PDB file of C-alpha atoms in Angstrom:
ATOM      1  CA  GLY F   1     -16.316 -20.201 -14.719  1.00 87.00           C
ATOM      2  CA  VAL F   2     -14.316 -18.229 -12.114  1.00 84.00           C
ATOM      3  CA  PHE F   3     -17.200 -15.957 -11.165  1.00 85.00           C
ATOM      4  CA  LEU F   4     -19.766 -18.771 -10.974  1.00 89.00           C
ATOM      5  CA  SER F   5     -17.595 -21.163  -8.933  1.00 88.00           C
ATOM      6  CA  ALA F   6     -18.731 -22.275  -5.470  1.00 88.00           C
ATOM      7  CA  ASP F   7     -15.414 -23.570  -4.123  1.00 88.00           C
ATOM      8  CA  PHE F   8     -11.709 -22.746  -4.424  1.00 88.00           C
ATOM      9  CA  TYR F   9     -10.781 -25.808  -6.534  1.00 89.00           C
ATOM     10  CA  THR F  10     -13.301 -24.859  -9.242  1.00 90.00           C
ATOM     11  CA  THR F  11     -12.029 -21.289  -9.109  1.00 88.00           C
ATOM     12  CA  PHE F  12      -8.450 -22.541  -9.484  1.00 90.00           C
ATOM     13  CA  ILE F  13      -9.238 -24.756 -12.515  1.00 90.00           C
ATOM     14  CA  PHE F  14     -10.974 -21.969 -14.450  1.00 90.00           C
ATOM     15  CA  PHE F  15      -8.329 -19.500 -13.293  1.00 87.00           C
ATOM     16  CA  GLU F  16      -5.576 -21.621 -14.858  1.00 88.00           C
ATOM     17  CA  ILE F  17      -7.555 -22.217 -18.066  1.00 90.00           C
ATOM     18  CA  MET F  18      -7.838 -18.425 -18.292  1.00 87.00           C
ATOM     19  CA  SER F  19      -4.068 -18.009 -17.800  1.00 84.00           C
ATOM     20  CA  PHE F  20      -3.208 -20.302 -20.723  1.00 86.00           C
ATOM     21  CA  THR F  21      -5.860 -18.930 -23.093  1.00 86.00           C
ATOM     22  CA  SER F  22      -4.947 -15.285 -22.401  1.00 83.00           C
ATOM     23  CA  PHE F  23      -1.268 -16.147 -23.052  1.00 84.00           C
ATOM     24  CA  VAL F  24      -2.277 -16.538 -26.721  1.00 84.00           C
ATOM     25  CA  MET F  25      -3.689 -12.978 -26.698  1.00 82.00           C
ATOM     26  CA  VAL F  26      -0.412 -11.507 -25.429  1.00 81.00           C
ATOM     27  CA  ILE F  27       1.753 -13.436 -27.923  1.00 82.00           C
ATOM     28  CA  ASN F  28      -0.625 -12.577 -30.810  1.00 79.00           C
ATOM     29  CA  ASN F  29       1.618 -10.596 -33.181  1.00 78.00           C
ATOM     30  CA  GLU F  30       4.715 -12.801 -32.499  1.00 80.00           C
ATOM     31  CA  LYS F  31       7.196  -9.911 -32.385  1.00 82.00           C
ATOM     32  CA  PRO F  32      10.195 -10.167 -29.992  1.00 83.00           C
ATOM     33  CA  ALA F  33       8.580  -7.734 -27.511  1.00 79.00           C
ATOM     34  CA  SER F  34       5.368  -9.793 -27.522  1.00 80.00           C
ATOM     35  CA  LEU F  35       7.291 -13.040 -26.965  1.00 85.00           C
ATOM     36  CA  ASP F  36       9.168 -11.541 -23.991  1.00 85.00           C
ATOM     37  CA  ALA F  37       5.963 -10.096 -22.504  1.00 83.00           C
ATOM     38  CA  ALA F  38       4.138 -13.419 -22.940  1.00 85.00           C
ATOM     39  CA  LYS F  39       6.960 -15.357 -21.260  1.00 87.00           C
ATOM     40  CA  LEU F  40       6.901 -12.955 -18.285  1.00 86.00           C
ATOM     41  CA  TYR F  41       3.111 -13.173 -18.056  1.00 85.00           C
ATOM     42  CA  MET F  42       3.216 -16.977 -18.209  1.00 87.00           C
ATOM     43  CA  ALA F  43       5.919 -17.179 -15.525  1.00 88.00           C
ATOM     44  CA  VAL F  44       3.952 -14.942 -13.130  1.00 87.00           C
ATOM     45  CA  ALA F  45       0.688 -16.812 -13.895  1.00 87.00           C
ATOM     46  CA  VAL F  46       2.165 -20.306 -13.372  1.00 89.00           C
ATOM     47  CA  ILE F  47       4.124 -19.434 -10.208  1.00 90.00           C
ATOM     48  CA  GLY F  48       1.077 -17.582  -8.836  1.00 90.00           C
ATOM     49  CA  GLY F  49      -1.181 -20.523  -9.690  1.00 89.00           C
ATOM     50  CA  LEU F  50       1.074 -23.105  -8.000  1.00 91.00           C
ATOM     51  CA  VAL F  51       1.433 -20.994  -4.842  1.00 92.00           C
ATOM     52  CA  MET F  52      -2.343 -20.519  -4.789  1.00 91.00           C
ATOM     53  CA  LEU F  53      -2.912 -24.280  -5.167  1.00 92.00           C
ATOM     54  CA  MET F  54      -0.609 -24.910  -2.199  1.00 92.00           C
ATOM     55  CA  GLY F  55      -2.658 -22.400  -0.161  1.00 91.00           C
ATOM     56  CA  ILE F  56      -5.940 -24.071  -1.180  1.00 91.00           C
ATOM     57  CA  GLN F  57      -4.663 -27.518  -0.170  1.00 91.00           C
ATOM     58  CA  MET F  58      -3.423 -26.184   3.191  1.00 90.00           C
ATOM     59  CA  LEU F  59      -6.823 -24.563   3.738  1.00 88.00           C
ATOM     60  CA  GLU F  60      -8.593 -27.847   2.994  1.00 88.00           C
ATOM     61  CA  ASN F  61      -6.295 -29.612   5.465  1.00 89.00           C
ATOM     62  CA  ILE F  62      -7.133 -27.071   8.206  1.00 86.00           C
ATOM     63  CA  ALA F  63     -10.850 -26.452   7.555  1.00 81.00           C
ATOM     64  CA  GLY F  64     -11.842 -29.776   5.963  1.00 81.00           C
ATOM     65  CA  THR F  65     -13.540 -27.966   3.056  1.00 84.00           C
ATOM     66  CA  VAL F  66     -12.896 -25.321   0.391  1.00 84.00           C
ATOM     67  CA  ASN F  67     -16.588 -24.664  -0.333  1.00 85.00           C
ATOM     68  CA  PHE F  68     -17.361 -20.940   0.055  1.00 83.00           C
ATOM     69  CA  ASP F  69     -20.676 -21.426   1.915  1.00 83.00           C
ATOM     70  CA  GLN F  70     -19.239 -23.991   4.327  1.00 83.00           C
ATOM     71  CA  LEU F  71     -16.178 -21.827   5.036  1.00 82.00           C
ATOM     72  CA  LEU F  72     -18.500 -18.899   5.761  1.00 81.00           C
ATOM     73  CA  GLU F  73     -20.458 -21.057   8.228  1.00 82.00           C
ATOM     74  CA  ILE F  74     -17.262 -22.127  10.024  1.00 79.00           C
ATOM     75  CA  TYR F  75     -15.364 -18.812  10.059  1.00 79.00           C
ATOM     76  CA  GLY F  76     -18.021 -16.185   9.293  1.00 74.00           C
ATOM     77  CA  GLN F  77     -18.806 -15.513  12.955  1.00 74.00           C
ATOM     78  CA  GLY F  78     -15.198 -14.929  14.035  1.00 68.00           C
ATOM     79  CA  GLY F  79     -13.309 -17.380  16.226  1.00 67.00           C
ATOM     80  CA  ASP F  80      -9.621 -18.301  15.999  1.00 72.00           C
ATOM     81  CA  ARG F  81      -8.366 -17.668  12.468  1.00 77.00           C
ATOM     82  CA  SER F  82      -4.617 -17.582  13.181  1.00 79.00           C
ATOM     83  CA  ALA F  83      -4.038 -20.959  11.468  1.00 80.00           C
ATOM     84  CA  LEU F  84      -5.674 -19.615   8.301  1.00 83.00           C
ATOM     85  CA  LEU F  85      -3.261 -16.709   7.825  1.00 84.00           C
ATOM     86  CA  LEU F  86      -0.510 -18.654   5.976  1.00 88.00           C
ATOM     87  CA  PRO F  87      -2.833 -20.432   3.470  1.00 89.00           C
ATOM     88  CA  ALA F  88      -4.735 -17.158   2.971  1.00 89.00           C
ATOM     89  CA  CYS F  89      -1.485 -15.277   2.219  1.00 90.00           C
ATOM     90  CA  LEU F  90      -0.435 -17.987  -0.263  1.00 91.00           C
ATOM     91  CA  MET F  91      -3.825 -17.665  -1.984  1.00 90.00           C
ATOM     92  CA  LEU F  92      -3.495 -13.870  -1.891  1.00 90.00           C
ATOM     93  CA  PHE F  93      -0.171 -14.278  -3.735  1.00 91.00           C
ATOM     94  CA  GLY F  94      -1.877 -16.294  -6.495  1.00 89.00           C
ATOM     95  CA  PHE F  95      -4.913 -14.067  -6.865  1.00 89.00           C
ATOM     96  CA  GLY F  96      -2.760 -10.925  -6.538  1.00 89.00           C
ATOM     97  CA  ALA F  97      -0.518 -12.118  -9.385  1.00 87.00           C
ATOM     98  CA  LYS F  98      -3.523 -12.138 -11.724  1.00 84.00           C
ATOM     99  CA  ALA F  99      -4.977  -8.905 -10.350  1.00 84.00           C
ATOM    100  CA  GLY F 100      -1.730  -6.970 -10.862  1.00 81.00           C
ATOM    101  CA  MET F 101      -1.145  -6.309  -7.155  1.00 85.00           C
ATOM    102  CA  PHE F 102       2.263  -5.052  -5.958  1.00 84.00           C
ATOM    103  CA  PRO F 103       4.853  -6.674  -6.065  1.00 83.00           C
ATOM    104  CA  LEU F 104       3.394  -9.009  -8.745  1.00 79.00           C
ATOM    105  CA  HIS F 105       2.328  -6.194 -11.070  1.00 80.00           C
ATOM    106  CA  VAL F 106       5.393  -6.524 -13.348  1.00 80.00           C
ATOM    107  CA  TRP F 107       3.594  -8.406 -16.159  1.00 80.00           C
ATOM    108  CA  LEU F 108       0.903  -5.772 -16.741  1.00 77.00           C
ATOM    109  CA  PRO F 109       3.008  -2.908 -18.216  1.00 79.00           C
ATOM    110  CA  ALA F 110       4.784  -5.457 -20.454  1.00 80.00           C
ATOM    111  CA  ALA F 111       1.731  -7.474 -21.615  1.00 79.00           C
ATOM    112  CA  HIS F 112      -0.657  -4.634 -22.494  1.00 76.00           C
ATOM    113  CA  PRO F 113       1.473  -2.751 -25.055  1.00 76.00           C
ATOM    114  CA  ALA F 114       2.378  -6.119 -26.659  1.00 77.00           C
ATOM    115  CA  ALA F 115      -1.198  -7.421 -26.957  1.00 78.00           C
ATOM    116  CA  PRO F 116      -3.697  -6.147 -29.576  1.00 80.00           C
ATOM    117  CA  ALA F 117      -6.196  -3.563 -28.279  1.00 78.00           C
ATOM    118  CA  PRO F 118      -9.220  -5.915 -27.867  1.00 81.00           C
ATOM    119  CA  ALA F 119      -7.002  -8.339 -25.901  1.00 79.00           C
ATOM    120  CA  SER F 120      -5.685  -5.474 -23.732  1.00 78.00           C
ATOM    121  CA  ALA F 121      -9.285  -4.461 -23.024  1.00 79.00           C
ATOM    122  CA  LEU F 122     -10.095  -8.018 -21.861  1.00 80.00           C
ATOM    123  CA  LEU F 123      -6.856  -8.415 -19.869  1.00 77.00           C
ATOM    124  CA  SER F 124      -7.411  -5.149 -18.011  1.00 77.00           C
ATOM    125  CA  GLY F 125     -11.202  -5.118 -17.807  1.00 78.00           C
ATOM    126  CA  ILE F 126     -11.995  -8.729 -16.952  1.00 82.00           C
ATOM    127  CA  LEU F 127      -8.891 -10.834 -16.253  1.00 83.00           C
ATOM    128  CA  THR F 128      -7.626  -8.659 -13.386  1.00 84.00           C
ATOM    129  CA  LYS F 129     -11.109  -8.732 -11.787  1.00 87.00           C
ATOM    130  CA  SER F 130     -10.936 -12.509 -11.445  1.00 86.00           C
ATOM    131  CA  GLY F 131      -7.947 -11.963  -9.125  1.00 87.00           C
ATOM    132  CA  ILE F 132      -9.904  -9.349  -7.179  1.00 89.00           C
ATOM    133  CA  PHE F 133     -12.832 -11.807  -6.957  1.00 89.00           C
ATOM    134  CA  GLY F 134     -10.562 -14.348  -5.234  1.00 88.00           C
ATOM    135  CA  ILE F 135      -9.231 -11.749  -2.778  1.00 89.00           C
ATOM    136  CA  LEU F 136     -12.803 -10.656  -1.936  1.00 89.00           C
ATOM    137  CA  VAL F 137     -13.862 -14.294  -1.385  1.00 88.00           C
ATOM    138  CA  ILE F 138     -10.968 -14.793   1.083  1.00 87.00           C
ATOM    139  CA  GLY F 139     -11.936 -11.544   2.839  1.00 85.00           C
ATOM    140  CA  THR F 140     -15.611 -12.471   3.150  1.00 85.00           C
ATOM    141  CA  CYS F 141     -15.532 -16.255   3.723  1.00 84.00           C
ATOM    142  CA  LEU F 142     -12.411 -16.604   5.895  1.00 83.00           C
ATOM    143  CA  PHE F 143     -11.721 -13.156   7.389  1.00 81.00           C
ATOM    144  CA  SER F 144     -15.031 -11.326   7.476  1.00 80.00           C
ATOM    145  CA  HIS F 145     -14.713  -8.186   9.660  1.00 80.00           C
ATOM    146  CA  ASP F 146     -11.093  -9.134  10.501  1.00 79.00           C
ATOM    147  CA  ALA F 147      -8.861  -6.086  11.054  1.00 80.00           C
ATOM    148  CA  SER F 148      -5.526  -7.927  10.689  1.00 84.00           C
ATOM    149  CA  TRP F 149      -6.476  -9.225   7.214  1.00 84.00           C
ATOM    150  CA  GLY F 150      -7.859  -5.762   6.377  1.00 86.00           C
ATOM    151  CA  HIS F 151      -4.473  -4.212   7.223  1.00 87.00           C
ATOM    152  CA  ILE F 152      -2.556  -6.609   4.934  1.00 88.00           C
ATOM    153  CA  VAL F 153      -4.833  -5.910   1.948  1.00 89.00           C
ATOM    154  CA  LEU F 154      -5.014  -2.159   2.687  1.00 89.00           C
ATOM    155  CA  ILE F 155      -1.221  -1.688   2.773  1.00 90.00           C
ATOM    156  CA  LEU F 156      -0.656  -3.747  -0.403  1.00 90.00           C
ATOM    157  CA  GLY F 157      -3.543  -1.878  -2.062  1.00 90.00           C
ATOM    158  CA  THR F 158      -2.157   1.545  -1.106  1.00 91.00           C
ATOM    159  CA  ILE F 159       1.287   0.730  -2.550  1.00 91.00           C
ATOM    160  CA  THR F 160      -0.311  -0.686  -5.738  1.00 90.00           C
ATOM    161  CA  MET F 161      -2.574   2.365  -6.088  1.00 89.00           C
ATOM    162  CA  PHE F 162       0.263   4.909  -5.734  1.00 91.00           C
ATOM    163  CA  LEU F 163       2.876   2.989  -7.734  1.00 90.00           C
ATOM    164  CA  GLY F 164       0.601   2.399 -10.741  1.00 89.00           C
ATOM    165  CA  ALA F 165      -0.319   6.083 -11.050  1.00 90.00           C
ATOM    166  CA  PHE F 166       3.323   7.129 -10.515  1.00 91.00           C
ATOM    167  CA  LEU F 167       4.497   4.809 -13.342  1.00 89.00           C
ATOM    168  CA  ALA F 168       1.679   6.006 -15.642  1.00 89.00           C
ATOM    169  CA  VAL F 169       2.645   9.684 -15.230  1.00 90.00           C
ATOM    170  CA  PHE F 170       6.186   8.957 -16.476  1.00 89.00           C
ATOM    171  CA  THR F 171       5.155   6.768 -19.425  1.00 85.00           C
ATOM    172  CA  MET F 172       5.196   8.058 -23.020  1.00 85.00           C
ATOM    173  CA  ASP F 173       3.461   5.019 -24.589  1.00 83.00           C
ATOM    174  CA  LEU F 174      -0.345   5.359 -24.557  1.00 83.00           C
ATOM    175  CA  LYS F 175      -1.175   1.678 -23.958  1.00 83.00           C
ATOM    176  CA  ARG F 176       1.575   1.318 -21.353  1.00 85.00           C
ATOM    177  CA  ALA F 177       0.169   4.388 -19.559  1.00 87.00           C
ATOM    178  CA  LEU F 178      -3.301   2.797 -19.593  1.00 87.00           C
ATOM    179  CA  ALA F 179      -1.803  -0.468 -18.271  1.00 86.00           C
ATOM    180  CA  CYS F 180      -0.059   1.353 -15.391  1.00 88.00           C
ATOM    181  CA  SER F 181      -3.316   3.190 -14.715  1.00 88.00           C
ATOM    182  CA  SER F 182      -5.014  -0.226 -14.476  1.00 87.00           C
ATOM    183  CA  ILE F 183      -2.526  -1.228 -11.751  1.00 88.00           C
ATOM    184  CA  SER F 184      -3.458   1.977  -9.904  1.00 90.00           C
ATOM    185  CA  GLN F 185      -7.211   1.358 -10.193  1.00 90.00           C
ATOM    186  CA  ILE F 186      -6.736  -2.231  -8.938  1.00 90.00           C
ATOM    187  CA  GLY F 187      -5.005  -0.564  -5.961  1.00 91.00           C
ATOM    188  CA  PHE F 188      -8.092   1.604  -5.368  1.00 89.00           C
ATOM    189  CA  ILE F 189     -10.263  -1.543  -5.374  1.00 91.00           C
ATOM    190  CA  LEU F 190      -7.871  -3.300  -2.946  1.00 91.00           C
ATOM    191  CA  VAL F 191      -7.983  -0.278  -0.617  1.00 90.00           C
ATOM    192  CA  GLY F 192     -11.762  -0.761  -0.542  1.00 89.00           C
ATOM    193  CA  ALA F 193     -11.304  -4.497   0.138  1.00 89.00           C
ATOM    194  CA  GLY F 194      -8.962  -3.657   3.040  1.00 89.00           C
ATOM    195  CA  MET F 195     -11.400  -1.111   4.491  1.00 87.00           C
ATOM    196  CA  GLN F 196     -14.116  -3.804   4.477  1.00 84.00           C
ATOM    197  CA  GLY F 197     -12.098  -5.741   7.061  1.00 83.00           C
ATOM    198  CA  LEU F 198     -11.198  -2.698   9.167  1.00 79.00           C
ATOM    199  CA  LEU F 199     -14.706  -1.230   9.318  1.00 79.00           C
ATOM    200  CA  GLY F 200     -16.254  -4.554  10.349  1.00 77.00           C
ATOM    201  CA  GLU F 201     -20.043  -4.386  10.519  1.00 80.00           C
ATOM    202  CA  HIS F 202     -20.023  -0.734   9.413  1.00 79.00           C
ATOM    203  CA  ASN F 203     -18.432  -1.515   6.030  1.00 80.00           C
ATOM    204  CA  ALA F 204     -21.386  -0.761   3.692  1.00 83.00           C
ATOM    205  CA  LEU F 205     -19.596   2.203   2.055  1.00 84.00           C
ATOM    206  CA  ALA F 206     -16.437   0.159   1.446  1.00 85.00           C
ATOM    207  CA  VAL F 207     -18.385  -2.836   0.063  1.00 87.00           C
ATOM    208  CA  ARG F 208     -20.427  -0.727  -2.362  1.00 90.00           C
ATOM    209  CA  GLY F 209     -17.451   1.380  -3.411  1.00 89.00           C
ATOM    210  CA  THR F 210     -15.313  -1.714  -4.073  1.00 90.00           C
ATOM    211  CA  LEU F 211     -17.925  -3.537  -6.159  1.00 90.00           C
ATOM    212  CA  LEU F 212     -18.952  -0.421  -8.103  1.00 91.00           C
ATOM    213  CA  HIS F 213     -15.336   0.478  -8.867  1.00 90.00           C
ATOM    214  CA  MET F 214     -14.741  -3.081 -10.153  1.00 90.00           C
ATOM    215  CA  VAL F 215     -17.608  -2.650 -12.637  1.00 90.00           C
ATOM    216  CA  ASN F 216     -16.639   0.936 -13.485  1.00 89.00           C
ATOM    217  CA  HIS F 217     -12.995   0.089 -14.133  1.00 88.00           C
ATOM    218  CA  SER F 218     -13.948  -2.795 -16.443  1.00 88.00           C
ATOM    219  CA  LEU F 219     -16.197  -0.562 -18.555  1.00 89.00           C
ATOM    220  CA  ILE F 220     -13.905   2.487 -18.513  1.00 88.00           C
ATOM    221  CA  LYS F 221     -10.792   0.532 -19.503  1.00 86.00           C
ATOM    222  CA  LEU F 222     -12.674  -1.265 -22.294  1.00 87.00           C
ATOM    223  CA  ALA F 223     -13.550   2.162 -23.744  1.00 87.00           C
ATOM    224  CA  LEU F 224     -10.037   3.601 -23.346  1.00 88.00           C
ATOM    225  CA  PHE F 225      -8.193   0.580 -24.784  1.00 86.00           C
ATOM    226  CA  MET F 226     -10.577   0.396 -27.765  1.00 87.00           C
ATOM    227  CA  ALA F 227      -9.981   4.109 -28.422  1.00 87.00           C
ATOM    228  CA  ALA F 228      -6.207   3.452 -28.251  1.00 85.00           C
ATOM    229  CA  GLY F 229      -6.729   0.540 -30.667  1.00 85.00           C
ATOM    230  CA  ALA F 230      -8.629   2.748 -33.143  1.00 84.00           C
ATOM    231  CA  LEU F 231      -5.758   5.221 -32.959  1.00 84.00           C
ATOM    232  CA  PHE F 232      -3.072   2.568 -33.480  1.00 82.00           C
ATOM    233  CA  MET F 233      -4.989   1.031 -36.388  1.00 83.00           C
ATOM    234  CA  ASN F 234      -4.862   4.368 -38.220  1.00 82.00           C
ATOM    235  CA  ILE F 235      -1.336   5.642 -37.572  1.00 82.00           C
ATOM    236  CA  HIS F 236       0.502   2.548 -36.193  1.00 79.00           C
ATOM    237  CA  GLU F 237       1.995   4.629 -33.418  1.00 76.00           C
ATOM    238  CA  LEU F 238       1.377   4.869 -29.656  1.00 75.00           C
ATOM    239  CA  SER F 239       4.054   7.357 -28.564  1.00 77.00           C
ATOM    240  CA  LEU F 240       2.311  10.385 -27.043  1.00 76.00           C
ATOM    241  CA  ASP F 241       4.746  12.703 -28.876  1.00 76.00           C
ATOM    242  CA  LYS F 242       3.922  11.182 -32.273  1.00 79.00           C
ATOM    243  CA  ILE F 243       0.122  10.892 -31.959  1.00 79.00           C
ATOM    244  CA  LYS F 244      -0.277  14.552 -31.004  1.00 80.00           C
ATOM    245  CA  GLY F 245      -3.151  16.198 -32.903  1.00 78.00           C
ATOM    246  CA  PHE F 246      -4.618  12.973 -34.344  1.00 78.00           C
ATOM    247  CA  GLY F 247      -7.980  13.551 -32.625  1.00 76.00           C
ATOM    248  CA  ARG F 248      -8.799  16.834 -34.404  1.00 81.00           C
ATOM    249  CA  GLY F 249     -12.089  16.653 -36.288  1.00 81.00           C
ATOM    250  CA  LYS F 250     -13.013  13.199 -34.921  1.00 82.00           C
ATOM    251  CA  PRO F 251     -15.970  13.802 -32.558  1.00 86.00           C
ATOM    252  CA  ALA F 252     -16.798  10.086 -32.023  1.00 87.00           C
ATOM    253  CA  LEU F 253     -13.227   9.284 -30.924  1.00 85.00           C
ATOM    254  CA  HIS F 254     -13.253  12.426 -28.772  1.00 86.00           C
ATOM    255  CA  ALA F 255     -16.498  11.426 -27.063  1.00 88.00           C
ATOM    256  CA  ALA F 256     -15.396   7.821 -26.407  1.00 87.00           C
ATOM    257  CA  PHE F 257     -11.988   8.736 -25.016  1.00 87.00           C
ATOM    258  CA  LEU F 258     -13.247  11.740 -23.035  1.00 88.00           C
ATOM    259  CA  ALA F 259     -16.046   9.740 -21.365  1.00 88.00           C
ATOM    260  CA  GLY F 260     -13.528   7.107 -20.239  1.00 88.00           C
ATOM    261  CA  ALA F 261     -10.936   9.674 -19.171  1.00 89.00           C
ATOM    262  CA  LEU F 262     -13.377  11.829 -17.160  1.00 90.00           C
ATOM    263  CA  SER F 263     -14.854   8.767 -15.484  1.00 89.00           C
ATOM    264  CA  ILE F 264     -11.504   7.320 -14.408  1.00 88.00           C
ATOM    265  CA  MET F 265     -10.466  10.754 -13.097  1.00 87.00           C
ATOM    266  CA  GLY F 266     -13.557  10.741 -10.872  1.00 82.00           C
ATOM    267  CA  ILE F 267     -15.185  13.849 -12.381  1.00 86.00           C
ATOM    268  CA  PRO F 268     -18.754  14.476 -11.042  1.00 88.00           C
ATOM    269  CA  GLY F 269     -21.439  13.323 -13.460  1.00 86.00           C
ATOM    270  CA  PHE F 270     -19.506  10.179 -14.441  1.00 86.00           C
ATOM    271  CA  SER F 271     -19.685   6.737 -12.807  1.00 85.00           C
ATOM    272  CA  GLY F 272     -16.069   6.768 -11.576  1.00 84.00           C
ATOM    273  CA  TYR F 273     -16.889   9.758  -9.342  1.00 89.00           C
ATOM    274  CA  ILE F 274     -19.444   7.742  -7.359  1.00 89.00           C
ATOM    275  CA  SER F 275     -17.243   4.700  -6.714  1.00 88.00           C
ATOM    276  CA  LYS F 276     -14.134   6.751  -5.867  1.00 89.00           C
ATOM    277  CA  THR F 277     -16.169   8.936  -3.492  1.00 90.00           C
ATOM    278  CA  LEU F 278     -17.558   5.846  -1.714  1.00 90.00           C
ATOM    279  CA  LEU F 279     -14.031   4.432  -1.324  1.00 89.00           C
ATOM    280  CA  HIS F 280     -12.720   7.765  -0.004  1.00 89.00           C
ATOM    281  CA  GLU F 281     -15.644   8.122   2.404  1.00 89.00           C
ATOM    282  CA  SER F 282     -14.943   4.632   3.821  1.00 88.00           C
ATOM    283  CA  ILE F 283     -11.413   5.791   4.801  1.00 88.00           C
ATOM    284  CA  VAL F 284     -12.823   9.023   6.296  1.00 88.00           C
ATOM    285  CA  GLU F 285     -15.419   6.987   8.217  1.00 87.00           C
ATOM    286  CA  TYR F 286     -12.689   4.809   9.760  1.00 86.00           C
ATOM    287  CA  ILE F 287     -10.660   7.910  10.742  1.00 87.00           C
ATOM    288  CA  HIS F 288     -13.780   9.268  12.523  1.00 87.00           C
ATOM    289  CA  LEU F 289     -14.368   5.923  14.281  1.00 84.00           C
ATOM    290  CA  LEU F 290     -10.757   5.858  15.548  1.00 81.00           C
ATOM    291  CA  SER F 291     -10.897   9.502  16.669  1.00 82.00           C
ATOM    292  CA  GLY F 292     -14.177   8.805  18.489  1.00 81.00           C
ATOM    293  CA  ALA F 293     -12.546   5.849  20.273  1.00 77.00           C
ATOM    294  CA  GLY F 294      -9.630   8.054  21.406  1.00 76.00           C
ATOM    295  CA  GLN F 295      -7.060   6.407  19.078  1.00 81.00           C
ATOM    296  CA  ASN F 296      -4.562   8.172  16.838  1.00 78.00           C
ATOM    297  CA  PRO F 297      -5.651   7.841  13.162  1.00 81.00           C
ATOM    298  CA  ILE F 298      -2.433   9.296  11.658  1.00 83.00           C
ATOM    299  CA  LEU F 299      -1.658   6.202   9.507  1.00 85.00           C
ATOM    300  CA  TYR F 300      -5.114   6.325   7.908  1.00 83.00           C
ATOM    301  CA  GLN F 301      -4.906  10.094   7.436  1.00 87.00           C
ATOM    302  CA  GLY F 302      -1.686   9.385   5.491  1.00 89.00           C
ATOM    303  CA  ILE F 303      -3.490   6.736   3.406  1.00 87.00           C
ATOM    304  CA  GLU F 304      -6.321   9.221   2.732  1.00 87.00           C
ATOM    305  CA  ALA F 305      -3.770  11.842   1.591  1.00 90.00           C
ATOM    306  CA  LEU F 306      -2.140   9.243  -0.716  1.00 90.00           C
ATOM    307  CA  PHE F 307      -5.596   8.316  -2.049  1.00 88.00           C
ATOM    308  CA  LEU F 308      -6.278  11.962  -2.993  1.00 90.00           C
ATOM    309  CA  PHE F 309      -2.752  12.504  -4.388  1.00 92.00           C
ATOM    310  CA  THR F 310      -3.055   9.341  -6.508  1.00 90.00           C
ATOM    311  CA  GLY F 311      -6.392  10.646  -7.834  1.00 88.00           C
ATOM    312  CA  GLY F 312      -4.511  13.783  -8.878  1.00 90.00           C
ATOM    313  CA  MET F 313      -1.864  11.695 -10.656  1.00 90.00           C
ATOM    314  CA  THR F 314      -4.660   9.830 -12.489  1.00 89.00           C
ATOM    315  CA  VAL F 315      -5.888  13.192 -13.802  1.00 89.00           C
ATOM    316  CA  ALA F 316      -2.309  14.091 -14.811  1.00 88.00           C
TER     317      ALA F 316
END
């Protein structure tokens, strides 16, 4: 419903249906930790949804429509978009809450360890992408080739990317580590979404990298969470200290987990390498464009360094 919608109201309705149905996944085993995680998830989802609805209604008041095609006709060629910034930021808040974007990422590390493995796979692989879908629609229909919008998304994406990987490195619970890694990968996708605005008409690398990494992350995280689920089903433990050595003599589990791990690291020969390279090249391309125009690209060189460092933390 979210991905087939043609206007923001339809997106919102299916978005909220998804929030309430996925709440049941998080609360599944009814333990105290699951109840707390589900309450936090519900609070973030409802507040995010209400803020998003306010943004949609403000947008309709300004533009007279919330249909994607009509908005693209009105604002796709540029013009004055200053009045759109507040409703767009309110909608970004709502979509970002579902995507796991900083500072609304707090529900992800709590919900994933509490939910059963198949639910975690859906939450991370598909649910977060519906938030990204909304952010991409705002970027393309309202702020296509707009540098100011690109900066907002890029900075939030960079913080999300770094913070998720940083939290994952210091986590001893396997599913929590995968959840924090999901936050980081959402950050990578948001960096691509931000570069789409900054690069303007030259954003083919950023567009392809963003969309490919969305697909890659969904598939990779499905594999990794299912492997974690197989592990938990056998030994009822997720602490990295206690599961040590479980994989010996299990080639199928090895293959499944290794394929996911190598891909999310961005190792050549796996799909994650292609999408991460495209995203990195889009940042490098923008640095070259700025240097060619005689501007100082130091901020974007810093973002590129953080991008590479975060990739290293993903490997760790």
